[in-house]
Tab-separated table of C-alpha atoms in Angstrom:
chain	number	residue	atom	x	y	z
A	102	SER	CA	77.392	-10.081	11.897
A	103	ASN	CA	76.464	-13.313	10.512
A	104	LEU	CA	73.206	-13.174	12.149
A	105	SER	CA	72.350	-9.760	10.758
A	106	GLY	CA	73.531	-10.695	7.474
A	107	SER	CA	71.234	-13.724	7.271
A	108	ARG	CA	68.148	-11.593	7.997
A	109	SER	CA	66.029	-10.486	5.109
A	110	PRO	CA	66.007	-6.892	3.748
A	111	GLY	CA	62.716	-6.534	5.223
A	112	SER	CA	63.664	-7.368	8.538
A	113	ARG	CA	66.708	-5.140	8.601
A	114	ARG	CA	64.334	-2.196	7.462
A	115	ALA	CA	61.884	-2.942	10.292
A	116	SER	CA	64.999	-3.015	12.705
A	117	LEU	CA	66.243	0.262	11.413
A	118	LEU	CA	62.732	1.706	11.731
A	119	SER	CA	62.463	0.602	15.397
A	120	VAL	CA	65.757	2.272	16.296
A	121	ALA	CA	64.493	5.376	14.698
A	122	GLU	CA	61.302	5.250	16.514
A	123	ALA	CA	62.956	4.795	19.853
A	124	GLN	CA	64.928	7.788	19.282
A	125	GLU	CA	61.943	9.866	18.280
A	126	ALA	CA	60.107	8.659	21.359
A	127	ARG	CA	62.996	9.692	23.579
A	128	ALA	CA	63.204	13.088	22.099
A	129	ALA	CA	59.320	13.353	22.591
A	130	MET	CA	59.742	12.377	26.196
A	131	GLU	CA	62.317	15.048	26.718
A	132	ARG	CA	60.235	17.621	25.228
A	133	ILE	CA	57.332	16.569	27.517
A	134	LEU	CA	59.872	16.827	30.405
A	135	ASP	CA	60.729	20.403	29.709
A	136	THR	CA	57.218	21.641	29.435
A	137	TYR	CA	55.848	24.061	31.854
A	138	MET	CA	52.960	21.853	32.577
A	139	PHE	CA	55.082	18.948	33.643
A	140	GLN	CA	57.548	21.245	35.665
A	141	ALA	CA	54.531	22.668	37.448
A	142	MET	CA	53.252	19.140	38.273
A	143	LYS	CA	56.758	18.099	39.543
A	144	GLN	CA	56.736	21.199	41.819
A	145	ARG	CA	53.493	20.185	43.364
A	146	VAL	CA	54.424	16.525	43.743
A	147	GLY	CA	57.536	17.777	45.554
A	148	GLN	CA	55.598	20.000	47.922
A	149	TYR	CA	53.360	17.075	48.742
A	150	GLU	CA	56.102	14.498	49.312
A	151	GLU	CA	57.645	17.058	51.694
A	152	LEU	CA	54.603	16.908	53.958
A	153	ALA	CA	56.230	13.525	55.085
A	154	ARG	CA	59.109	15.338	56.890
A	155	ALA	CA	56.448	17.095	59.018
A	156	LEU	CA	55.008	13.892	60.342
A	157	THR	CA	58.217	12.219	61.413
A	158	PRO	CA	61.248	14.466	62.647
A	159	GLY	CA	64.223	14.013	60.172
A	160	LYS	CA	67.967	13.769	60.728
A	161	GLY	CA	69.116	16.879	62.792
A	162	PHE	CA	66.011	17.578	64.621
A	163	ARG	CA	66.107	17.901	68.508
A	164	LEU	CA	63.197	18.183	70.912
A	165	VAL	CA	63.750	21.705	72.683
A	166	TRP	CA	60.358	21.910	74.477
A	167	GLN	CA	57.244	19.713	75.333
A	168	GLU	CA	54.296	20.413	77.438
A	169	GLY	CA	50.525	19.817	77.586
A	170	GLY	CA	50.245	18.182	74.161
A	171	ALA	CA	52.704	20.349	72.420
A	172	GLU	CA	56.152	19.955	71.137
A	173	LEU	CA	58.883	22.120	69.486
A	174	TRP	CA	61.632	20.455	67.412
A	175	LEU	CA	64.441	22.587	66.040
A	176	ASN	CA	66.882	21.860	63.197
A	177	CYS	CA	69.771	24.361	62.512
A	178	PRO	CA	72.428	22.766	60.199
A	179	VAL	CA	75.980	23.786	60.533
A	180	GLY	CA	76.877	26.319	57.925
A	181	ALA	CA	73.398	26.745	56.747
A	182	SER	CA	71.442	30.124	56.156
A	183	TYR	CA	68.253	28.738	57.331
A	184	LEU	CA	66.734	27.046	60.280
A	185	GLU	CA	63.790	24.804	60.598
A	186	TYR	CA	61.329	24.267	63.456
A	187	ARG	CA	58.616	21.701	63.891
A	188	LEU	CA	55.596	22.540	66.088
A	189	VAL	CA	53.355	19.711	67.112
A	190	CYS	CA	50.064	20.980	68.934
A	191	THR	CA	46.837	19.637	70.373
A	192	HIS	CA	43.518	21.591	69.979
A	193	ASP	CA	40.227	21.219	71.433
A	194	ALA	CA	38.407	22.199	68.276
A	195	ASP	CA	37.202	20.318	65.287
A	196	LEU	CA	39.029	20.521	62.025
A	197	THR	CA	36.858	23.025	60.296
A	198	THR	CA	37.353	25.516	63.028
A	199	CYS	CA	41.060	25.111	63.058
A	200	VAL	CA	41.522	25.620	59.433
A	201	ALA	CA	39.107	28.436	59.243
A	202	ALA	CA	41.276	30.351	61.989
A	203	CYS	CA	44.775	29.477	60.504
A	204	GLY	CA	44.417	30.197	56.959
A	205	GLY	CA	41.264	28.956	55.618
A	206	GLU	CA	39.898	32.589	55.301
A	207	PRO	CA	43.079	34.585	53.901
A	208	ASP	CA	41.323	37.861	53.638
A	209	LEU	CA	40.778	37.931	57.461
A	210	MET	CA	44.530	36.971	58.374
A	211	LEU	CA	45.406	40.782	58.696
A	212	PRO	CA	43.138	42.322	61.253
A	213	GLU	CA	44.452	45.769	60.630
A	214	ALA	CA	44.768	46.890	57.009
A	215	ARG	CA	47.989	48.922	56.210
A	216	THR	CA	47.401	52.405	55.022
A	217	ASP	CA	50.346	52.352	52.642
A	218	ARG	CA	48.576	49.873	50.187
A	219	PRO	CA	45.518	50.228	48.187
A	220	ARG	CA	43.801	47.024	49.961
A	221	LYS	CA	41.443	46.253	52.669
A	222	SER	CA	42.372	42.476	53.573
A	223	GLY	CA	45.077	40.064	53.492
A	224	LEU	CA	43.851	38.427	50.181
A	225	VAL	CA	46.030	39.533	47.206
A	226	GLY	CA	45.377	36.704	44.753
A	227	PRO	CA	43.283	33.597	44.035
A	228	ASN	CA	41.213	32.178	46.935
A	229	ARG	CA	40.255	28.746	45.662
A	230	GLN	CA	39.576	25.441	47.262
A	231	ARG	CA	43.096	24.192	46.629
A	232	LEU	CA	45.017	27.559	46.132
A	233	ALA	CA	45.222	30.897	47.747
A	234	VAL	CA	47.623	33.832	47.906
A	235	CYS	CA	47.426	36.205	50.901
A	236	TYR	CA	49.468	38.390	52.973
A	237	ALA	CA	50.348	37.146	56.522
A	238	ASN	CA	52.390	38.205	59.423
A	239	VAL	CA	55.301	35.740	59.933
A	240	ASN	CA	56.719	35.483	63.337
A	241	LEU	CA	60.536	35.741	63.305
A	242	PHE	CA	60.588	35.537	67.125
A	243	LEU	CA	62.218	39.036	67.677
A	244	TYR	CA	59.719	40.755	65.115
A	245	ARG	CA	57.324	40.143	62.632
A	246	VAL	CA	57.465	40.610	58.890
A	247	GLU	CA	54.523	40.706	56.485
A	248	MET	CA	55.073	38.551	53.460
A	249	ALA	CA	52.998	37.250	50.535
A	250	LEU	CA	52.312	33.656	50.830
A	251	GLU	CA	51.059	30.952	48.306
A	252	ARG	CA	49.050	28.303	50.138
A	253	PHE	CA	48.493	24.818	48.343
A	254	ARG	CA	45.938	22.512	49.803
A	255	TRP	CA	45.410	18.909	49.936
A	256	TYR	CA	42.222	17.119	51.300
A	257	ASN	CA	42.746	13.366	52.092
A	258	VAL	CA	39.579	11.341	52.461
A	259	GLN	CA	41.319	7.996	52.670
A	260	TYR	CA	43.269	8.315	55.883
A	261	GLY	CA	41.638	11.629	56.841
A	262	PHE	CA	43.913	14.604	57.056
A	263	PHE	CA	44.133	18.088	55.612
A	264	ALA	CA	47.533	19.483	54.570
A	265	GLU	CA	49.013	22.947	53.186
A	266	SER	CA	52.217	23.870	51.541
A	267	ILE	CA	53.116	27.374	52.130
A	268	ARG	CA	55.929	29.478	50.339
A	269	SER	CA	56.977	32.861	49.955
A	270	SER	CA	58.900	32.175	46.722
A	271	PHE	CA	56.447	31.466	44.019
A	272	PRO	CA	56.040	32.654	40.440
A	273	LEU	CA	54.005	35.855	40.215
A	274	ASP	CA	53.651	35.765	36.366
A	275	ASP	CA	51.650	32.537	36.570
A	276	LEU	CA	49.167	34.046	38.988
A	277	GLY	CA	48.988	37.399	37.505
A	278	LEU	CA	50.251	39.252	40.504
A	279	VAL	CA	53.234	41.311	38.973
A	280	ALA	CA	51.023	44.317	39.013
A	281	VAL	CA	49.823	43.763	42.547
A	282	LEU	CA	53.104	42.783	44.139
A	283	GLY	CA	55.635	44.204	41.907
A	284	ARG	CA	58.800	42.560	40.631
A	285	ARG	CA	60.716	40.819	43.706
A	286	SER	CA	64.329	40.635	44.011
A	287	ASN	CA	65.718	37.201	43.610
A	288	LYS	CA	67.359	37.605	47.114
A	289	GLN	CA	64.699	38.210	49.450
A	290	ARG	CA	65.838	39.049	52.855
A	291	VAL	CA	63.667	36.299	54.495
A	292	THR	CA	62.040	33.368	52.893
A	293	LEU	CA	59.657	30.876	54.161
A	294	HIS	CA	58.623	27.271	53.160
A	295	ALA	CA	56.336	25.458	55.500
A	296	GLN	CA	54.224	22.144	55.517
A	297	HIS	CA	51.184	22.136	57.797
A	298	VAL	CA	49.101	19.019	58.487
A	299	TRP	CA	46.029	18.937	60.260
A	300	LEU	CA	44.790	15.670	61.644
A	301	PRO	CA	41.237	14.908	63.436
A	302	LYS	CA	41.932	12.815	66.430
A	303	GLY	CA	39.533	10.197	64.800
A	304	GLY	CA	38.510	6.988	66.480
A	305	GLY	CA	35.540	8.605	68.288
A	306	GLU	CA	37.590	11.268	70.014
A	307	SER	CA	37.040	14.901	69.530
A	308	GLY	CA	39.951	17.383	68.737
A	309	THR	CA	42.554	18.037	66.166
A	310	VAL	CA	46.309	17.693	66.116
A	311	SER	CA	48.304	20.075	63.935
A	312	VAL	CA	52.000	19.653	62.713
A	313	GLN	CA	53.731	22.675	61.552
A	314	LEU	CA	57.202	22.217	59.839
A	315	VAL	CA	58.632	25.572	58.884
A	316	ARG	CA	61.855	26.630	57.174
A	317	LEU	CA	62.921	30.074	57.663
A	318	GLY	CA	65.877	31.462	55.318
A	319	VAL	CA	67.561	34.447	56.563
A	320	GLY	CA	70.338	34.743	53.878
A	321	ASN	CA	73.261	34.367	56.123
A	322	MET	CA	74.746	31.893	58.635
A	323	LEU	CA	74.872	34.300	61.425
A	324	GLY	CA	71.196	35.306	61.232
A	325	ALA	CA	70.158	31.632	61.208
A	326	TRP	CA	72.270	31.112	64.335
A	327	CYS	CA	70.907	33.976	66.135
A	328	MET	CA	67.423	33.100	65.273
A	329	SER	CA	67.872	29.304	66.277
A	330	LYS	CA	68.793	30.620	69.836
A	331	LEU	CA	65.365	32.636	70.001
A	332	CYS	CA	63.348	29.670	68.327
A	333	ALA	CA	64.633	27.215	71.004
A	334	ARG	CA	62.923	29.259	73.698
A	335	ALA	CA	59.732	30.214	71.664
A	336	GLY	CA	57.746	27.019	72.200
A	337	PRO	CA	55.361	28.069	74.521
A	338	ALA	CA	54.721	31.387	72.687
A	339	LEU	CA	54.324	29.745	69.495
A	340	ALA	CA	51.959	27.005	70.714
A	341	GLN	CA	49.836	29.673	72.558
A	342	GLU	CA	49.662	31.928	69.736
A	343	LEU	CA	48.149	28.987	67.602
A	344	ARG	CA	45.557	28.099	70.146
A	345	ASP	CA	44.391	31.628	70.772
A	346	LEU	CA	43.726	32.134	66.947
A	347	ILE	CA	41.599	28.896	67.258
A	348	ALA	CA	39.981	29.968	70.525
A	349	LYS	CA	39.017	33.528	68.974
A	350	CYS	CA	37.406	31.718	66.065
A	351	LYS	CA	35.225	29.579	68.408
A	352	GLN	CA	33.665	32.839	69.968
A	353	PRO	CA	30.128	33.608	69.348
A	354	ARG	CA	29.471	36.080	66.408
A	355	ASN	CA	33.033	35.633	65.184
A	356	GLU	CA	33.333	36.405	61.394
A	357	HIS	CA	34.869	32.948	60.747
A	358	LEU	CA	31.791	31.075	61.946
A	359	GLY	CA	29.787	32.924	59.200
A	360	ARG	CA	32.300	32.069	56.555
A	361	ILE	CA	32.241	28.252	57.655
A	362	GLN	CA	28.342	28.279	57.176
A	363	GLU	CA	28.435	30.121	53.858
A	364	ASP	CA	31.484	28.049	52.607
A	365	ARG	CA	31.789	29.980	49.173
A	366	GLN	CA	34.746	27.712	47.966
A	367	GLY	CA	33.596	24.476	49.224
A	368	ILE	CA	36.655	24.161	51.591
A	369	TYR	CA	34.456	23.196	54.560
A	370	GLU	CA	32.476	20.665	52.891
A	371	GLN	CA	35.862	18.841	51.930
A	372	LEU	CA	37.061	19.295	55.539
A	373	ARG	CA	33.956	17.471	56.796
A	374	LYS	CA	34.576	14.624	54.430
A	375	VAL	CA	38.234	14.561	55.769
A	376	LYS	CA	36.757	14.221	59.346
A	377	ALA	CA	34.445	11.605	58.436
A	378	ALA	CA	37.139	9.519	56.835
A	379	ALA	CA	39.377	9.986	60.321
A	380	ALA	CA	36.485	8.752	62.190
A	381	GLN	CA	36.836	5.201	60.592
A	382	ARG	CA	40.426	4.874	61.805
A	383	GLY	CA	42.063	4.692	65.335
A	384	ALA	CA	42.527	7.602	67.247
A	385	LEU	CA	45.948	9.416	67.211
A	386	SER	CA	47.454	12.163	69.497
A	387	SER	CA	50.499	14.390	69.549
A	388	ALA	CA	52.586	11.572	71.046
A	389	ALA	CA	51.379	8.932	68.634
A	390	LEU	CA	51.186	10.454	64.993
A	391	PRO	CA	51.065	8.467	61.901
A	392	ALA	CA	54.199	7.718	59.657
A	393	GLY	CA	54.866	9.495	56.629
A	394	ASP	CA	53.813	6.436	54.501
A	395	ILE	CA	50.214	7.724	54.654
A	396	LEU	CA	51.333	10.082	52.024
A	397	LYS	CA	52.903	7.378	49.696
A	398	ARG	CA	51.812	7.424	46.126
A	399	PRO	CA	51.960	4.412	43.699
A	400	ASP	CA	54.872	6.001	41.745
A	401	SER	CA	57.405	8.633	42.676
A	402	LEU	CA	58.992	11.421	40.639
A	403	GLN	CA	61.794	11.969	43.436
A	404	PRO	CA	61.412	15.777	42.944
A	405	GLN	CA	63.358	18.322	44.923
A	406	TRP	CA	61.765	21.867	45.249
A	407	LEU	CA	63.535	23.428	48.466
């Protein structure tokens, strides 16, 4: 053009250099997006943002049971090979007791060690403040299945809540667990993804509210439909099972109490900070939960992980 022709040779070289630098920058960004580190971060961000679905029932969920500070919501999409349920429950116990009883001590989650495996507890991988890998008995309503689960944890000391993302499909190589668990088939018979949020009532009130959003994949539409029929009637049993775990943890000389005092991983120190933060806000209840915006971050990657 006349405009470009009127520019000096130095200006034209600078313009060409800028284009080349922009292309190089885009190529470098694409390399970064393809790195294992970025993909792992995107995975965790996706798990965190999925917690918002636990706090607010999404499209397709319907309330199937409600009683005494507990609710069960069910979502069984037409044509899907999975179902989701959302259990909200109020507990007469503090946050540290609830978390200790329901996953904070993974090696105590299987009371009876199986004899066909060379292990003495439910713990099979790392057990750190933010990450644990353990065996657990998953309730499928008609029967139970033992699964290896990854538990990734967050401690929010602004609003005051503790959350876990739990999944049965996770990379074994990254955690060095191939030798322990063996190579798994890409088509597991049952898969589990769950988001658990634990909220101290706060506002000077005692007690804790838990919200569990669980997705169970069973591999076929018929299995999902059958399981949904069982789940719709399972509300009282699911709530009672959870409350019984916590009540047992409160008993004198229970092993969990010693673990809370010992606090090897620093989990319960973090939970006390969460509880202190919750004390500064207004009280909540199972009928008045916060919206998912308490999870909002300044920037979003819009990840998808399920």
